[in-house]
Coordinates of C-alpha atoms in Angstrom, one line a residue:
Chain A
M1 CA -170.6 -5.9 26.6
A2 CA -170.0 -2.1 26.6
K3 CA -167.3 -1.0 29.5
F4 CA -167.9 2.7 30.4
A5 CA -165.5 4.1 32.6
L6 CA -165.9 7.5 34.5
V7 CA -162.5 8.9 35.4
D8 CA -162.8 11.7 38.0
C9 CA -160.1 13.8 39.4
N10 CA -160.0 13.6 43.3
N11 CA -160.9 16.9 44.7
F12 CA -159.5 18.6 41.7
Y13 CA -158.9 22.1 42.5
A14 CA -157.2 21.3 45.9
S15 CA -155.2 18.8 43.9
C16 CA -154.0 21.3 41.5
E17 CA -152.8 23.7 44.4
R18 CA -150.9 20.6 45.7
V19 CA -149.0 19.7 42.6
F20 CA -147.0 22.6 43.2
R21 CA -146.8 22.6 47.1
P22 CA -145.7 19.5 48.5
D23 CA -145.8 21.1 51.8
L24 CA -149.6 21.2 51.7
R25 CA -149.9 17.1 51.0
D26 CA -151.8 16.7 54.2
T27 CA -152.8 20.3 55.0
P28 CA -156.7 21.0 54.6
I29 CA -157.4 23.2 51.6
V30 CA -160.1 25.3 50.5
V31 CA -160.8 27.2 47.3
L32 CA -162.9 30.4 47.1
S33 CA -165.2 31.4 44.6
N34 CA -164.7 34.4 42.5
N35 CA -164.3 37.2 44.5
D36 CA -163.4 35.3 47.6
G37 CA -166.9 34.9 48.4
C38 CA -167.9 31.5 49.2
I39 CA -166.1 28.1 49.6
I40 CA -166.7 26.1 46.5
A41 CA -164.1 23.3 46.7
R42 CA -162.6 21.3 49.6
S43 CA -159.9 18.7 50.0
A44 CA -160.5 15.7 51.8
E45 CA -159.0 16.7 55.1
A46 CA -161.3 20.1 55.0
K47 CA -164.1 18.2 54.6
A48 CA -163.4 15.9 57.6
A49 CA -162.7 19.0 59.4
G50 CA -166.3 19.9 59.2
I51 CA -165.9 22.8 56.8
P52 CA -169.0 23.2 55.0
M53 CA -169.4 23.7 51.2
G54 CA -170.6 27.0 50.0
A55 CA -170.2 28.9 53.3
P56 CA -169.1 32.5 53.1
Y57 CA -165.5 32.9 53.5
F58 CA -165.9 35.8 56.0
K59 CA -168.2 33.9 58.0
C60 CA -166.2 30.8 58.4
R61 CA -162.7 32.6 58.5
A62 CA -162.2 31.9 62.0
Q63 CA -163.0 28.6 62.1
L64 CA -160.7 27.9 58.9
E65 CA -157.9 29.3 61.0
R66 CA -158.3 27.3 63.9
C67 CA -158.4 24.2 61.9
G68 CA -155.3 25.3 60.2
V69 CA -156.8 25.2 56.9
E70 CA -155.2 26.8 53.8
A71 CA -157.7 28.9 51.6
F72 CA -157.0 29.9 48.1
S73 CA -158.8 32.2 45.8
S74 CA -159.9 30.2 42.5
N75 CA -156.8 30.2 40.0
Y76 CA -158.8 29.3 36.8
A77 CA -155.9 29.5 34.7
L78 CA -154.1 26.9 36.5
Y79 CA -157.2 24.5 36.9
G80 CA -157.9 24.6 33.1
D81 CA -154.4 23.8 32.3
M82 CA -154.3 21.2 34.5
S83 CA -157.4 19.9 33.4
A84 CA -156.3 19.8 29.7
R85 CA -153.4 17.9 30.7
V86 CA -155.3 15.2 32.4
M87 CA -157.5 14.9 29.5
R88 CA -154.8 14.6 27.0
V89 CA -153.4 11.8 29.1
L90 CA -156.7 10.1 29.0
D91 CA -157.1 10.7 25.5
R92 CA -153.7 9.2 24.6
F93 CA -154.6 5.8 26.3
V94 CA -158.1 5.1 25.7
P95 CA -159.8 4.4 22.4
R96 CA -162.5 6.9 23.0
L97 CA -163.1 9.6 25.5
E98 CA -166.1 11.9 26.3
I99 CA -165.0 15.1 28.4
Y100 CA -167.9 15.5 30.7
S101 CA -166.9 18.6 33.0
I102 CA -163.3 20.1 33.9
D103 CA -162.6 17.2 36.2
E104 CA -164.5 14.2 34.8
A105 CA -164.5 12.1 31.7
F106 CA -166.2 9.2 30.7
A107 CA -164.0 6.6 28.3
D108 CA -164.9 3.2 26.4
L109 CA -162.6 0.6 27.6
S110 CA -164.2 -1.8 25.8
G111 CA -161.5 -4.6 24.5
V112 CA -158.7 -2.8 25.9
P113 CA -155.5 -5.4 26.5
G114 CA -155.2 -7.2 30.0
G115 CA -159.0 -6.5 30.8
A116 CA -160.8 -3.2 31.9
L117 CA -159.7 -3.5 35.6
Q118 CA -156.1 -3.8 35.1
Y119 CA -156.0 -1.3 32.4
A120 CA -157.7 1.4 34.6
R121 CA -155.1 0.7 37.4
R122 CA -152.3 1.3 34.9
L123 CA -154.4 4.5 33.5
R124 CA -154.8 5.8 37.0
A125 CA -150.9 5.4 38.0
T126 CA -150.1 7.3 34.6
V127 CA -152.3 10.2 35.1
C128 CA -151.0 10.6 38.5
Q129 CA -147.4 10.1 37.5
W130 CA -147.6 12.5 34.3
T131 CA -149.9 15.4 35.9
G132 CA -149.5 14.9 39.5
I133 CA -153.2 14.6 39.9
P134 CA -154.9 11.9 41.5
V135 CA -158.2 10.3 40.0
S136 CA -160.7 7.5 40.7
I137 CA -162.0 5.3 38.1
G138 CA -165.4 3.5 38.2
I139 CA -166.2 0.9 35.6
G140 CA -169.7 -0.4 34.7
P141 CA -171.7 -1.6 31.5
T142 CA -173.3 1.8 31.7
K143 CA -172.8 5.4 32.3
T144 CA -174.9 5.3 35.2
L145 CA -173.3 2.3 36.8
A146 CA -169.7 3.7 36.0
K147 CA -170.8 6.9 38.1
V148 CA -171.9 4.7 41.1
A149 CA -168.6 2.5 40.5
N150 CA -166.7 5.7 40.8
R151 CA -168.1 6.8 43.9
F152 CA -167.5 3.5 45.4
A153 CA -163.8 3.5 44.2
K154 CA -163.3 7.2 45.8
K155 CA -164.9 6.2 49.3
Q156 CA -163.5 2.8 49.9
A157 CA -159.8 2.9 50.6
R158 CA -159.5 -0.8 49.8
C159 CA -160.3 0.0 46.3
R160 CA -157.4 1.9 45.8
G161 CA -159.0 4.3 43.3
V162 CA -160.5 1.9 40.8
F163 CA -163.3 -0.1 41.2
D164 CA -165.1 -2.5 38.3
F165 CA -168.8 -3.9 38.3
G166 CA -167.8 -6.7 36.0
A167 CA -164.7 -7.6 38.2
S168 CA -166.8 -7.6 41.4
P169 CA -168.2 -10.9 43.3
D170 CA -171.3 -9.1 44.4
P171 CA -172.1 -6.0 42.6
D172 CA -175.6 -5.7 44.6
L173 CA -173.5 -4.9 47.6
V174 CA -172.2 -1.7 46.0
L175 CA -175.9 -0.7 44.9
D176 CA -177.1 -1.4 48.7
W177 CA -174.1 1.1 49.7
T178 CA -175.1 3.7 47.8
D179 CA -177.7 6.4 48.6
V180 CA -180.6 6.9 46.4
G181 CA -179.9 10.7 46.2
D182 CA -176.3 9.8 45.0
V183 CA -177.4 8.0 41.7
W184 CA -176.5 10.3 38.6
G185 CA -179.8 11.5 37.4
I186 CA -181.9 11.5 40.5
G187 CA -182.4 14.9 41.5
R188 CA -182.8 16.1 45.2
K189 CA -186.5 16.4 44.8
H190 CA -187.0 12.8 43.4
A191 CA -184.9 11.5 46.1
K192 CA -186.8 12.9 48.9
R193 CA -189.9 11.6 47.4
L194 CA -188.5 8.0 47.2
R195 CA -187.1 8.3 50.6
A196 CA -190.5 9.2 51.9
M197 CA -191.7 5.8 50.2
G198 CA -189.0 3.9 51.7
V199 CA -186.6 3.6 48.8
N200 CA -183.3 4.7 50.5
T201 CA -180.7 2.8 48.3
A202 CA -179.7 2.5 44.6
R203 CA -180.8 -1.3 44.8
E204 CA -184.1 -0.4 45.9
F205 CA -184.8 1.8 43.2
R206 CA -183.2 -0.3 40.6
D207 CA -186.1 -2.8 41.7
L208 CA -188.8 -0.5 41.4
D209 CA -191.5 -1.5 38.9
R210 CA -190.2 0.2 35.5
D211 CA -193.7 1.3 34.4
W212 CA -194.0 3.0 38.0
V213 CA -191.0 4.7 37.4
R214 CA -192.0 5.9 33.8
R215 CA -195.1 7.1 35.3
K216 CA -193.8 9.1 38.3
M217 CA -190.0 10.2 36.9
S218 CA -190.9 10.5 33.4
V219 CA -188.5 8.9 30.7
T220 CA -185.2 10.6 32.3
G221 CA -186.0 8.2 35.5
L222 CA -186.7 5.3 33.4
H223 CA -183.3 5.6 31.6
T224 CA -181.5 5.8 35.2
L225 CA -183.7 2.8 36.2
L226 CA -182.5 0.8 32.9
E227 CA -178.9 1.7 33.4
L228 CA -178.7 0.8 37.1
R229 CA -180.2 -2.8 35.6
G230 CA -177.0 -2.7 33.0
M231 CA -178.9 -1.6 30.0
P232 CA -177.3 1.3 28.5
C233 CA -179.4 4.2 27.5
F234 CA -176.6 6.6 27.0
G235 CA -173.7 6.4 24.8
L236 CA -170.6 7.9 24.7
D237 CA -170.6 11.4 23.3
N238 CA -167.1 12.1 22.1
C239 CA -168.1 15.3 20.1
P240 CA -170.3 17.3 22.4
A241 CA -172.6 19.7 20.8
P242 CA -171.0 23.4 20.7
K243 CA -172.5 25.3 23.7
K244 CA -175.7 27.5 22.9
N245 CA -174.8 30.5 24.9
I246 CA -171.7 31.9 26.5
V247 CA -172.1 33.9 29.6
S248 CA -169.4 36.1 31.2
S249 CA -170.5 37.6 34.3
R250 CA -169.0 38.4 37.8
S251 CA -169.6 40.0 41.0
F252 CA -168.1 43.1 41.5
G253 CA -165.4 43.6 43.9
R254 CA -166.8 47.0 45.3
P255 CA -170.3 48.2 44.3
V256 CA -170.5 49.8 40.6
K257 CA -172.2 53.3 40.9
T258 CA -171.3 55.2 37.8
L259 CA -172.1 54.6 34.2
D260 CA -168.7 54.7 33.0
D261 CA -167.2 52.0 35.2
M262 CA -170.3 49.6 34.2
R263 CA -169.5 50.3 30.5
E264 CA -165.9 49.2 31.3
A265 CA -167.1 46.0 33.2
V266 CA -169.5 45.2 30.4
A267 CA -166.8 45.8 27.4
C268 CA -164.6 43.5 29.4
Y269 CA -167.3 40.6 29.7
V270 CA -167.9 40.8 26.2
T271 CA -164.1 40.6 25.6
R272 CA -164.0 37.5 27.4
A273 CA -167.3 36.0 25.9
A274 CA -165.9 36.7 22.2
E275 CA -162.7 35.2 23.2
K276 CA -164.4 32.1 24.0
L277 CA -166.6 32.4 20.8
R278 CA -163.7 32.5 18.6
R279 CA -162.1 29.7 20.2
Q280 CA -165.1 27.3 19.5
R281 CA -165.0 29.1 16.1
S282 CA -168.5 30.1 16.4
T283 CA -170.3 33.4 15.7
A284 CA -173.2 35.0 17.8
S285 CA -176.5 36.4 16.4
G286 CA -177.6 37.7 19.8
I287 CA -176.4 39.6 22.8
M288 CA -177.8 40.0 26.2
V289 CA -176.8 42.5 29.1
F290 CA -177.8 42.1 32.7
L291 CA -177.2 43.8 35.8
H292 CA -178.6 43.9 39.3
T293 CA -178.2 45.5 42.9
N294 CA -177.4 43.4 45.8
K295 CA -180.8 41.6 46.9
F296 CA -179.2 40.5 50.4
I297 CA -179.0 44.3 51.6
A298 CA -182.5 45.1 52.5
N299 CA -182.3 48.8 53.1
L300 CA -180.7 49.5 49.8
P301 CA -182.9 50.5 47.0
Q302 CA -183.2 47.6 44.4
Y303 CA -183.1 47.2 40.8
S304 CA -182.3 44.7 38.1
N305 CA -182.9 44.5 34.4
S306 CA -181.7 42.9 31.5
E307 CA -182.1 43.6 27.5
Y308 CA -181.5 41.5 24.3
A309 CA -180.7 42.6 20.8
P310 CA -180.1 40.6 17.8
V311 CA -176.8 41.1 16.1
H312 CA -177.1 41.1 12.3
P313 CA -175.1 39.6 10.3
A314 CA -173.7 37.2 13.1
T315 CA -170.4 38.0 14.2
M316 CA -167.1 37.1 16.1
H317 CA -165.7 40.6 16.1
T318 CA -165.2 42.0 19.6
P319 CA -165.9 45.7 18.9
T320 CA -169.3 45.2 17.2
L321 CA -170.2 43.4 20.0
I322 CA -169.0 46.0 22.6
R323 CA -170.8 48.4 20.5
A324 CA -174.1 46.4 20.8
A325 CA -173.9 45.8 24.6
H326 CA -173.2 49.6 25.2
Q327 CA -176.3 50.4 23.3
L328 CA -178.1 47.9 25.5
L329 CA -176.4 48.8 28.7
E330 CA -177.5 52.4 28.3
R331 CA -181.2 51.5 27.8
I332 CA -181.0 49.4 31.2
W333 CA -179.0 51.8 33.1
R334 CA -180.7 53.7 36.1
D335 CA -178.4 56.0 38.1
G336 CA -178.5 56.0 41.6
Y337 CA -178.1 52.4 42.4
S338 CA -175.2 50.5 43.8
Y339 CA -174.7 47.7 41.2
K340 CA -173.7 44.1 42.6
K341 CA -173.3 42.1 39.3
G342 CA -173.3 42.5 35.9
G343 CA -172.8 40.3 32.9
V344 CA -173.5 39.6 29.3
M345 CA -174.4 36.7 27.3
L346 CA -173.9 35.6 23.6
S347 CA -176.6 33.5 22.1
G348 CA -177.5 32.1 18.8
L349 CA -174.3 30.4 18.2
E350 CA -173.5 28.9 15.1
P351 CA -170.1 27.6 13.6
A352 CA -168.4 30.2 11.7
H353 CA -168.1 28.0 8.4
G354 CA -171.5 26.8 8.6
R355 CA -173.3 29.8 7.8
W356 CA -174.6 31.5 4.8
L357 CA -172.4 34.1 3.3
S358 CA -173.7 37.0 1.0
L359 CA -171.6 37.4 -1.8
L360 CA -172.1 41.1 -1.8
E361 CA -170.9 42.1 1.3
L362 CA -168.4 40.4 3.7
P363 CA -169.4 40.0 7.3
P364 CA -168.0 42.1 9.5
D365 CA -165.2 39.8 11.0
D366 CA -164.3 38.6 7.4
R367 CA -163.2 42.1 6.5
P368 CA -159.6 42.1 5.5
Q369 CA -158.6 44.2 8.5
D370 CA -160.6 42.6 10.9
G371 CA -160.2 38.9 10.7
P372 CA -156.3 39.1 11.2
L373 CA -156.8 41.9 13.8
M374 CA -158.7 39.4 16.1
R375 CA -156.5 36.5 15.3
A376 CA -153.4 38.8 16.2
L377 CA -155.1 39.7 19.5
D378 CA -156.1 36.1 20.6
G379 CA -152.5 35.2 19.8
I380 CA -151.0 37.6 21.7
N381 CA -153.1 37.3 24.8
A382 CA -152.8 33.5 24.6
R383 CA -148.9 33.8 24.5
W384 CA -148.4 36.8 27.0
G385 CA -151.3 36.3 29.1
R386 CA -154.9 37.5 29.5
D387 CA -155.2 41.6 28.7
T388 CA -151.8 42.1 27.4
V389 CA -153.7 43.8 24.6
L390 CA -156.9 45.0 25.7
F391 CA -159.5 47.4 24.2
A392 CA -159.4 50.7 25.8
A393 CA -163.5 50.4 26.1
S394 CA -162.6 47.8 28.8
G395 CA -161.0 50.4 31.1
L396 CA -157.2 50.7 32.4
K397 CA -157.9 51.0 35.9
R398 CA -160.8 48.4 36.7
D399 CA -161.7 49.6 40.1
W400 CA -164.6 46.9 39.8
R401 CA -162.6 44.1 39.2
M402 CA -163.0 41.3 41.6
R403 CA -161.0 40.4 44.7
R404 CA -158.6 37.6 44.5
E405 CA -156.4 38.1 47.4
R406 CA -155.2 34.4 48.1
R407 CA -154.7 33.2 44.5
S408 CA -151.7 31.0 43.9
P409 CA -149.2 31.6 41.2
R410 CA -150.1 30.8 37.6
Y411 CA -147.4 27.9 38.0
T412 CA -148.4 26.5 34.2
T413 CA -149.5 29.5 32.3
A414 CA -147.1 32.7 33.1
W415 CA -143.5 32.8 32.8
A416 CA -143.2 35.1 35.8
E417 CA -145.0 32.6 38.0
L418 CA -143.1 29.5 37.5
P419 CA -142.4 27.1 40.2
V420 CA -138.9 27.7 41.9
V421 CA -136.4 24.9 42.7
R422 CA -133.4 25.3 44.7
A423 CA -130.0 24.3 43.2
Chain B
M1 CA -160.4 25.9 3.1
I2 CA -163.7 26.6 0.9
S3 CA -166.5 25.2 2.5
F4 CA -169.3 23.2 1.0
K5 CA -172.0 26.0 1.8
Q6 CA -170.2 28.6 0.1
C7 CA -169.5 26.7 -3.0
E8 CA -173.1 25.7 -3.0
H9 CA -174.1 29.4 -2.4
S10 CA -172.3 30.7 -5.3
C11 CA -173.8 28.1 -7.7
V12 CA -177.2 28.7 -6.3
L13 CA -177.1 32.3 -7.1
G14 CA -176.6 31.1 -10.5
K15 CA -174.0 34.1 -11.3
P16 CA -170.7 33.6 -12.6
V17 CA -168.3 34.4 -9.9
P18 CA -164.8 35.6 -10.9
R19 CA -162.3 33.2 -9.9
E20 CA -159.9 35.6 -7.8
R21 CA -163.1 36.5 -6.0
L22 CA -163.9 33.1 -4.9
V23 CA -160.4 32.4 -4.0
R24 CA -160.2 35.4 -1.7
L25 CA -163.8 34.7 -0.2
A26 CA -162.3 30.9 0.6
G27 CA -159.7 32.7 2.8
G28 CA -157.1 31.3 1.0
R29 CA -153.8 33.5 0.8
V30 CA -153.4 32.6 -3.1
A31 CA -152.7 35.6 -5.0
A32 CA -154.1 35.6 -8.6
G33 CA -151.7 36.4 -10.9
F34 CA -148.0 36.0 -10.7
P35 CA -147.4 32.6 -9.1
S36 CA -144.5 32.9 -6.1
P37 CA -141.4 30.5 -7.4
A38 CA -141.0 29.9 -3.3
E39 CA -144.3 28.8 -2.9
E40 CA -143.9 24.9 -3.2
Y41 CA -140.9 25.4 -0.7
L42 CA -142.9 27.0 2.0
E43 CA -142.5 25.1 5.3
R44 CA -143.2 25.9 8.9
T45 CA -140.8 28.0 11.1
L46 CA -138.9 25.8 13.6
D47 CA -140.6 25.4 16.9
L48 CA -138.3 25.2 19.8
H49 CA -141.2 23.7 21.7
E50 CA -141.1 21.0 19.3
L51 CA -137.6 20.0 20.0
L52 CA -137.8 20.4 24.0
V53 CA -141.0 19.1 24.6
Q54 CA -142.1 15.7 23.6
R55 CA -145.1 15.2 25.8
P56 CA -146.5 18.3 26.5
E57 CA -149.1 16.9 29.0
A58 CA -146.2 16.0 31.3
T59 CA -144.0 18.7 30.7
Y60 CA -143.3 21.4 33.1
F61 CA -141.2 24.4 33.3
V62 CA -139.6 25.5 36.6
R63 CA -137.3 28.4 37.6
V64 CA -133.7 27.7 39.4
S65 CA -132.8 29.6 42.4
G66 CA -129.2 28.8 43.5
D67 CA -125.8 27.6 42.4
S68 CA -125.5 24.2 43.6
M69 CA -125.7 22.7 40.0
L70 CA -123.2 24.8 38.0
G71 CA -121.4 21.7 37.2
A72 CA -124.3 20.6 35.2
G73 CA -124.4 23.8 33.5
I74 CA -127.7 25.0 35.7
H75 CA -127.4 28.5 36.8
D76 CA -129.3 30.9 39.1
G77 CA -132.4 32.1 37.2
D78 CA -132.3 29.4 34.4
I79 CA -135.3 27.7 33.3
L80 CA -135.8 23.7 33.5
V81 CA -137.7 21.7 31.4
V82 CA -139.2 18.9 33.3
D83 CA -141.0 15.8 32.3
R84 CA -143.0 13.8 34.6
S85 CA -143.7 10.9 32.5
L86 CA -140.0 9.7 32.5
T87 CA -138.8 7.2 35.2
P88 CA -135.5 8.5 36.9
R89 CA -132.4 6.6 36.4
N90 CA -129.0 6.4 37.9
N91 CA -127.4 10.2 37.1
S92 CA -130.7 11.4 36.1
V93 CA -131.0 15.3 36.9
V94 CA -134.3 15.3 39.0
I95 CA -136.5 17.7 40.5
A96 CA -137.1 16.4 44.2
S97 CA -139.4 17.3 47.0
V98 CA -137.2 16.8 49.9
S99 CA -138.7 18.3 53.4
N100 CA -141.3 19.8 51.6
D101 CA -139.1 21.9 49.4
F102 CA -138.4 21.5 45.7
T103 CA -134.6 21.2 44.8
V104 CA -132.8 20.0 41.6
K105 CA -130.2 17.5 41.9
R106 CA -128.3 14.6 40.4
L107 CA -129.9 11.3 41.4
R108 CA -127.4 8.8 42.7
L109 CA -128.9 5.3 42.9
R110 CA -127.0 2.8 45.2
P111 CA -127.6 -1.0 45.3
D112 CA -127.1 -1.0 49.0
G113 CA -128.8 2.0 50.3
P114 CA -131.1 4.6 49.8
P115 CA -130.6 7.2 47.0
L116 CA -128.2 10.2 47.3
L117 CA -129.1 13.5 45.9
M118 CA -125.8 14.9 44.2
A119 CA -125.0 18.7 44.0
E120 CA -122.3 19.7 41.3
N121 CA -120.8 22.3 43.2
P122 CA -117.8 21.5 45.5
G123 CA -119.4 23.7 48.1
Y124 CA -122.5 21.5 48.8
D125 CA -122.9 18.3 50.4
P126 CA -124.9 15.3 49.1
I127 CA -128.3 15.0 50.7
A128 CA -128.9 11.4 51.8
V129 CA -132.4 10.3 51.6
T130 CA -133.6 8.7 55.1
P131 CA -136.4 6.4 55.3
D132 CA -138.3 8.8 57.7
S133 CA -137.8 12.0 55.4
E134 CA -140.5 13.4 53.2
F135 CA -138.9 12.6 49.8
E136 CA -140.3 12.4 46.3
I137 CA -139.0 12.5 42.9
W138 CA -141.3 15.1 41.1
G139 CA -139.8 15.0 37.6
V140 CA -136.9 14.3 35.2
V141 CA -135.2 17.6 34.2
L142 CA -134.5 17.3 30.3
H143 CA -133.2 20.4 29.3
V144 CA -131.8 23.9 30.6
I145 CA -132.7 27.2 29.2
H146 CA -130.0 29.4 30.1
S147 CA -130.1 33.2 28.8
L148 CA -126.8 34.8 28.0
Q149 CA -128.6 38.3 28.7
S150 CA -128.5 39.2 32.2

């Protein structure tokens, strides 16, 4: 029988901050979205203190201060590095791994020495020691049950972070305990409908008639049902398909009113997106630019628009993409508005090496001077930090850039921001 | 480096492709013509990271502030290479968090009492770990990076 394990980092962003701040071990922590807008992550203590998820920072600032909550701007340089560390440790010790999100991974623990439960306990201790990040591990015969087990492991202190359906004397108790809306794959809408019919728990859902579920919730619902019954419908995907789109967009720190500022912002987003593109060794064959004003300010004139253009031949060359994006921007730009947000999306992605080449002309990014240029650019920025070398088009002053007043140091990715130890 | 599709494509076209052109297209840096006698002996340049870091996922760099560890060759401003995957032993130089502050000291394990954190500078007393103090070993220091330029 398969043994799926879901490894999930506990309150990941807050935990990342704590690795380098032992003084915050018991302090409630929240992490704010880009631009310090909303609360996007909370430590267990902040949840217990009743700090709501998604709340606008400026609205609950007083409450945070009253409860002694420490607020951080999001520090994705740190979170990304810590995530990679956790995944590398997992990868070292499990036979097969599927990275599912920045803080979750599925692993295959069938046939590990000493049994899955004991192995998961050691794995959890190792991840915590090596990286400083606490994780919870749930084990089950299907991915959906591994998810349920993980939730149980996290919420029930007596599990000490690990729960295995296979080693449980009464697995049905766990399904009784699990709310139907917390089952992986059952959306909010379906959960509401199910509850209206008196189906409140994962166990009650599992015991529904399969044909009925197939009719009412389509094949997705049926898969969830079968997985809860222990029949695997989803395998381990250890080579996820490359992303179909890359989006780079932000809300601006202050409204953008001039075309010059917007051109800088757009060039900057293209630069960011093209870096990602090259990291996954893809080329883009289409680009979209979009912008809009702030819909929440009622008395302001409102405008939003987007425009798409194909890029031919497909490319990973930043200046080519910036040129295309600027042409699109010029088409949709209207003077006289205060723009709140803008962005670009690269689409039609395909692997750089799988595409047809014309023998008569080399694609722009293979031109002798450009390939090395992009490589050198990425190399320099990877080593010395983002934007060490940048395109003048993306601007030097960047007034539109986002607010991040409460960002912690980039402890693991910037020489100037290393943790300090007293000697 | 030559990918299957490129190969196939050049054949599908049915035209003879000059050999040099193919090599260049494939992205190789092999120059057609006179071969370099050193080519066979090319190796990677030495990478300090490879020497100093055994387990990248468990290795952190920290900056030193203070002079209590001069005797161990650790100066103010140095960078320490810290490995969290290692279990500290007696006499390991460790990073410890003591009352919510990171400190670097030599760990003295005692069979008949709580561990001591020893400075390597006569001006500093050992720190005794009391049962109620917030104390945790954060990692084991493997290397000191000390620059001779000020």
